Coordinates of C-alpha atoms in Angstrom, one line a residue:
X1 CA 45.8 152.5 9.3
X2 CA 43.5 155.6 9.1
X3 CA 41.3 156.6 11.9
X4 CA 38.3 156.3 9.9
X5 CA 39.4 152.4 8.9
X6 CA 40.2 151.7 12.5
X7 CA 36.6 152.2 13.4
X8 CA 35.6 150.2 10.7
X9 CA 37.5 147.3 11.6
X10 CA 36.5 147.8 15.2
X11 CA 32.5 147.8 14.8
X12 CA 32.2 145.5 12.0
X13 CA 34.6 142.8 14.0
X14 CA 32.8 143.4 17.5
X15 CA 29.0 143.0 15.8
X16 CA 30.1 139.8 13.8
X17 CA 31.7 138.7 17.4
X18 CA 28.4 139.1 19.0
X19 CA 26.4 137.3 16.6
X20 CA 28.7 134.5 16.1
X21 CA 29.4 133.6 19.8
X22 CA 25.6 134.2 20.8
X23 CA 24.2 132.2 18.1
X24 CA 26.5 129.3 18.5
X25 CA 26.9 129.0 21.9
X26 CA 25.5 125.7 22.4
X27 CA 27.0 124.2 20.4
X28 CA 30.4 125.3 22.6
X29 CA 28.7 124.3 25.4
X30 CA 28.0 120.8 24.1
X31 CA 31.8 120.5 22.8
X32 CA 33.3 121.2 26.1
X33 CA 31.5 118.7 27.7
X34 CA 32.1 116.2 25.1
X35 CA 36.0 117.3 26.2
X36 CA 35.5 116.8 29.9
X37 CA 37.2 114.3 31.7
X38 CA 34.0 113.5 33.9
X39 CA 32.0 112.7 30.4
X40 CA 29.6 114.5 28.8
X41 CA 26.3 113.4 30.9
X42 CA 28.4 113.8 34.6
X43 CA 29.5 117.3 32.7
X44 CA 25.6 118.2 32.4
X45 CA 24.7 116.5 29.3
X46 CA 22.2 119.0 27.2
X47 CA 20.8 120.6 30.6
X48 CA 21.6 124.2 30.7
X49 CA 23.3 124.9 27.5
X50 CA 23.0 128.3 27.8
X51 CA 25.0 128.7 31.0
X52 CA 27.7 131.3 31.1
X53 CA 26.2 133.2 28.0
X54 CA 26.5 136.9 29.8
X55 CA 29.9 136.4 30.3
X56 CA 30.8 135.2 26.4
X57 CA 28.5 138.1 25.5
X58 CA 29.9 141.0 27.4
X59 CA 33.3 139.7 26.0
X60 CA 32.0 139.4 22.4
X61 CA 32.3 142.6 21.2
X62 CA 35.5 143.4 22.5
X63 CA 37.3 140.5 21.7
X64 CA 36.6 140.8 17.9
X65 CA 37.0 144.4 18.0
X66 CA 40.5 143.9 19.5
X67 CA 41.0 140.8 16.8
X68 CA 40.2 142.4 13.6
X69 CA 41.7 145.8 14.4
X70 CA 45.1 144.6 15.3
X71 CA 44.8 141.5 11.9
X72 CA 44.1 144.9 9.8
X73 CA 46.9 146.8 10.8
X74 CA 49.1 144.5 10.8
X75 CA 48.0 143.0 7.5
X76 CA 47.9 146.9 6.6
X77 CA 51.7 147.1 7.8
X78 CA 53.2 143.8 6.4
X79 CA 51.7 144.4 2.8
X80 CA 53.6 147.7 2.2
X81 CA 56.9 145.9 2.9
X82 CA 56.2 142.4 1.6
X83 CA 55.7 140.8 -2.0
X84 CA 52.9 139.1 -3.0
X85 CA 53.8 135.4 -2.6
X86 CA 54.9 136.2 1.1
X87 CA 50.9 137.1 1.7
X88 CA 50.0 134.3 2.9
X89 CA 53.0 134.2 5.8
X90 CA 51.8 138.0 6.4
X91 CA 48.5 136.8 7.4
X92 CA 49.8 134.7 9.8
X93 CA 51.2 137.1 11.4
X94 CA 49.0 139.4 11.3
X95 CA 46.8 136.6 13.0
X96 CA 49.1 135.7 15.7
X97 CA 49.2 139.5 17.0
X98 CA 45.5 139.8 16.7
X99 CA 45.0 136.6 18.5
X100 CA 47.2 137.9 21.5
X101 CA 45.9 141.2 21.5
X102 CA 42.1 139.4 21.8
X103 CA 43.0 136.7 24.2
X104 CA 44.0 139.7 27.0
X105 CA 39.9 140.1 26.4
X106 CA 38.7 136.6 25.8
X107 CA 40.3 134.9 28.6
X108 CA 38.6 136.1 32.0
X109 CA 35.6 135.8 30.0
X110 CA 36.4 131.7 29.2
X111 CA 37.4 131.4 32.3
X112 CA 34.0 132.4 34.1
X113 CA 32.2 130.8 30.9
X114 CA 33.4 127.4 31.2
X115 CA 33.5 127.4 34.9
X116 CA 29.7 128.0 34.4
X117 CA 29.5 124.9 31.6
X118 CA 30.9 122.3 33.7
X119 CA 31.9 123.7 36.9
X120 CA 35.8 123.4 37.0
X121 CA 38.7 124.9 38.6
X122 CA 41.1 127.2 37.0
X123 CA 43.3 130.2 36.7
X124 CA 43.4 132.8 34.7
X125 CA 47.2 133.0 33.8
X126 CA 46.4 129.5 32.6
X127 CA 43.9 129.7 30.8
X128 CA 45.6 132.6 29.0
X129 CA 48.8 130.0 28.0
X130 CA 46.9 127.3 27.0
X131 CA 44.5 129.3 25.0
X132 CA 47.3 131.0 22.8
X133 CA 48.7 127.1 22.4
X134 CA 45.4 126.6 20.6
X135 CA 44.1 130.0 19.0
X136 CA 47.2 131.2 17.1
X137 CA 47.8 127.5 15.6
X138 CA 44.0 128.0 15.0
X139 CA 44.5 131.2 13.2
X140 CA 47.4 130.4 11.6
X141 CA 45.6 128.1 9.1
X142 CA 41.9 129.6 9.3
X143 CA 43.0 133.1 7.8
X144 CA 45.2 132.6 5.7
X145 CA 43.0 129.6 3.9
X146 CA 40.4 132.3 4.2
X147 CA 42.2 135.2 2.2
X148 CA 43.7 132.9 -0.1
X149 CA 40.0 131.3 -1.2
X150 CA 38.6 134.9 -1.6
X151 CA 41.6 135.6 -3.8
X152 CA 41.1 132.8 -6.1
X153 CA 37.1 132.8 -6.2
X154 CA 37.6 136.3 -7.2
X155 CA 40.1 135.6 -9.6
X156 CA 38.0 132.8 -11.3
X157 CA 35.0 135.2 -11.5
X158 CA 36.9 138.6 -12.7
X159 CA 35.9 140.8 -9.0
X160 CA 36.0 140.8 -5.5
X161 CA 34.1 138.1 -3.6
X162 CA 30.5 139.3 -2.3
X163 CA 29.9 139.3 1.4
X164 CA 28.1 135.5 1.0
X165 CA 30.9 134.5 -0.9
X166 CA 33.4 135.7 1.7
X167 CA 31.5 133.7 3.8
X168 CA 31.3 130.4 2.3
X169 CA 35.2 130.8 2.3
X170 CA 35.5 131.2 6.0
X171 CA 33.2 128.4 6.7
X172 CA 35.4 126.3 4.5
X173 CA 39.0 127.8 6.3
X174 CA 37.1 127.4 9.8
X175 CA 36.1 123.8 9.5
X176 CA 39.7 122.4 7.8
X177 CA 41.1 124.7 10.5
X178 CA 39.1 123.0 13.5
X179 CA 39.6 119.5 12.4
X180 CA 43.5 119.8 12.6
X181 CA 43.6 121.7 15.8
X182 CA 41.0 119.7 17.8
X183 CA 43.4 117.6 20.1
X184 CA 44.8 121.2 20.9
X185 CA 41.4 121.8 22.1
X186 CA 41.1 118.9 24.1
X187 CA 44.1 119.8 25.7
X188 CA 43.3 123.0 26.5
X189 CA 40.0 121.8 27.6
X190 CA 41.4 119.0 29.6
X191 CA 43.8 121.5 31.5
X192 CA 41.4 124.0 32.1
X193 CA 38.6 121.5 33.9
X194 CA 41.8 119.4 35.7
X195 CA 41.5 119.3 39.8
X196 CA 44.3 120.8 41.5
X197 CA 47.0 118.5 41.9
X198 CA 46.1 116.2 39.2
X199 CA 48.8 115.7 36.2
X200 CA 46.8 118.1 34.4
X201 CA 47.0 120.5 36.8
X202 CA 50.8 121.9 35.7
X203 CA 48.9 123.3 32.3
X204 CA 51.5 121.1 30.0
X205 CA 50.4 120.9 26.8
X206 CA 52.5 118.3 25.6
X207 CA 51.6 116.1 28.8
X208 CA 47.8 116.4 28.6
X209 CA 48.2 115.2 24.6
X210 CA 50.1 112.3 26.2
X211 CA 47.6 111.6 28.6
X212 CA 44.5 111.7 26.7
X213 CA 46.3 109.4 23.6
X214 CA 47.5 106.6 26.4
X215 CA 43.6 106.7 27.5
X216 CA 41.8 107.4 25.0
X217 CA 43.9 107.1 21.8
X218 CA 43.1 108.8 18.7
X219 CA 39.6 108.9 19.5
X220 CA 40.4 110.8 22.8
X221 CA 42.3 113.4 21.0
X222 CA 39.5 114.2 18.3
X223 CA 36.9 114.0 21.0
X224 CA 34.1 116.8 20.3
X225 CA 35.6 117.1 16.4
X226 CA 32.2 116.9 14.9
X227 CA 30.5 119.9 17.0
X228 CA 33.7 121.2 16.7
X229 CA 33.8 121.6 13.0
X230 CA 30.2 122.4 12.8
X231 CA 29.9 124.9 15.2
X232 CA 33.3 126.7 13.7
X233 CA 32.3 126.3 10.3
X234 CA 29.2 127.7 10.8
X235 CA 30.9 130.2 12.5
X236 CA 33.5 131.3 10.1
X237 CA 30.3 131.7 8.2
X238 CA 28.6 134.0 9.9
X239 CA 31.8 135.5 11.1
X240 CA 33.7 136.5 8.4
X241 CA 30.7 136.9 6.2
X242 CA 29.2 139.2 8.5
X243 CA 32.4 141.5 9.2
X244 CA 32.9 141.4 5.4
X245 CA 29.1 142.6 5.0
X246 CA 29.7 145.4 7.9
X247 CA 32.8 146.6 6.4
X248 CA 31.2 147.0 3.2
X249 CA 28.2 148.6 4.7
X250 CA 30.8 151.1 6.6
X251 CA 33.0 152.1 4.0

């Protein structure tokens, strides 16, 4: 990756970060809660929705930076050694290492976020675990739905996809990818609001999807999917739209 590129990729990911966490935050807010193990109106209901927003902000712009500048040089690296039909499996990787690289960034942030949402108790190193159980499955469907769409819209219409178009794809790859990933998030939700001692406590995976489906069942386990895929469908919208628009801009 060039030098020039690399600041591309890190602007244009940290301004769409910024504007997609700040914009959608409640909606977050409302999902967590929705999650908690104390229900949503012991959780705080729709009072204070905004709570912990200066910490998801300061960690905005980083955290996409960090994303989107390790995806493209990865991406950048993979391509160059790959063929085509493995692109889809070199965006997952790529992914994977950006989510990793971003979640060294993201994670004190959600810690002191939800902490503020719904008041839990949790560690750090935890948080980190169980948020890379959920993000790079996450990512490992959302991006590489979202390159393949652009490809073929802009196959169908003979150029590349505008920055709207990009758009519409990642709100398509962001909702499909929320709705199979939710009971991930309840887990990791579930985990990161447990009381110390409880069986949630340990930060099992496995266990805490056990847990919730002997409670709850099914319903349990998709808990939250309808902010969910709303909030991260309108996120991959203005998202990936608006780092596609800032690229363009740049270059």
């Amino acid at each position: 990756m060039e030098r020039a590129e690399f600041w591309v990729s890190l602007t244009a990911g940290g301004i769409a970060g910024v504007c997609v966490d700040l914009i959608l935050f409640p909606l977050d807010t409302i999902k967590t809660r929705l999650q908690s193990p104390q229900g949503f109106k012991k959780a705080g209901g729709f009072r204070g929705i905004y709570a912990g927003v200066p910490s998801a902000a300061v960690g905005s712009f980083p955290n996409a930076a960090a994303f989107f500048v390790t995806y493209e040089y990865v991406k950048c690296l993979l391509h160059t050694a790959s063929p085509p039909y493995l692109s889809p499996v070199t965006h997952m990787v790529a992914a994977s290492f950006g989510e990793v690289v971003a979640c060294l960034i993201r994670v004190p942030s959600e810690v002191v976020k939800q902490r503020a949402q719904v008041s839990p108790s949790s560690s750090t190193f935890r948080v980190l675990s169980n948020t890379l159980y959920q993000e790079i499955p996450f990512s490992l469907v959302q991006f590489p739905l979202w390159e393949s769409l652009k490809d073929l819209w802009s196959w169908k219409q003979g150029h590349v996809v505008d920055s709207w178009q990009s758009a519409t794809c990642g709100a398509f790859a962001g909702g499909f990818a929320a709705a199979v990933t939710t009971p991930l998030d309840v887990a990791k939700t579930r985990i990161m609001l447990a009381k110390a001692g409880s069986s949630n406590a340990s930060g099992n995976v496995l266990a805490a999807l056990h847990s919730v489906w002997r409670s709850q069942g099914l319903p349990g386990l998709f808990a939250g999917v309808v902010p969910r895929m709303t909030a991260i469908s309108l996120g991959g919208f203005i998202f990936l739209g608006t780092y596609d628009k800032t690229r363009s801009l740049l270059c």
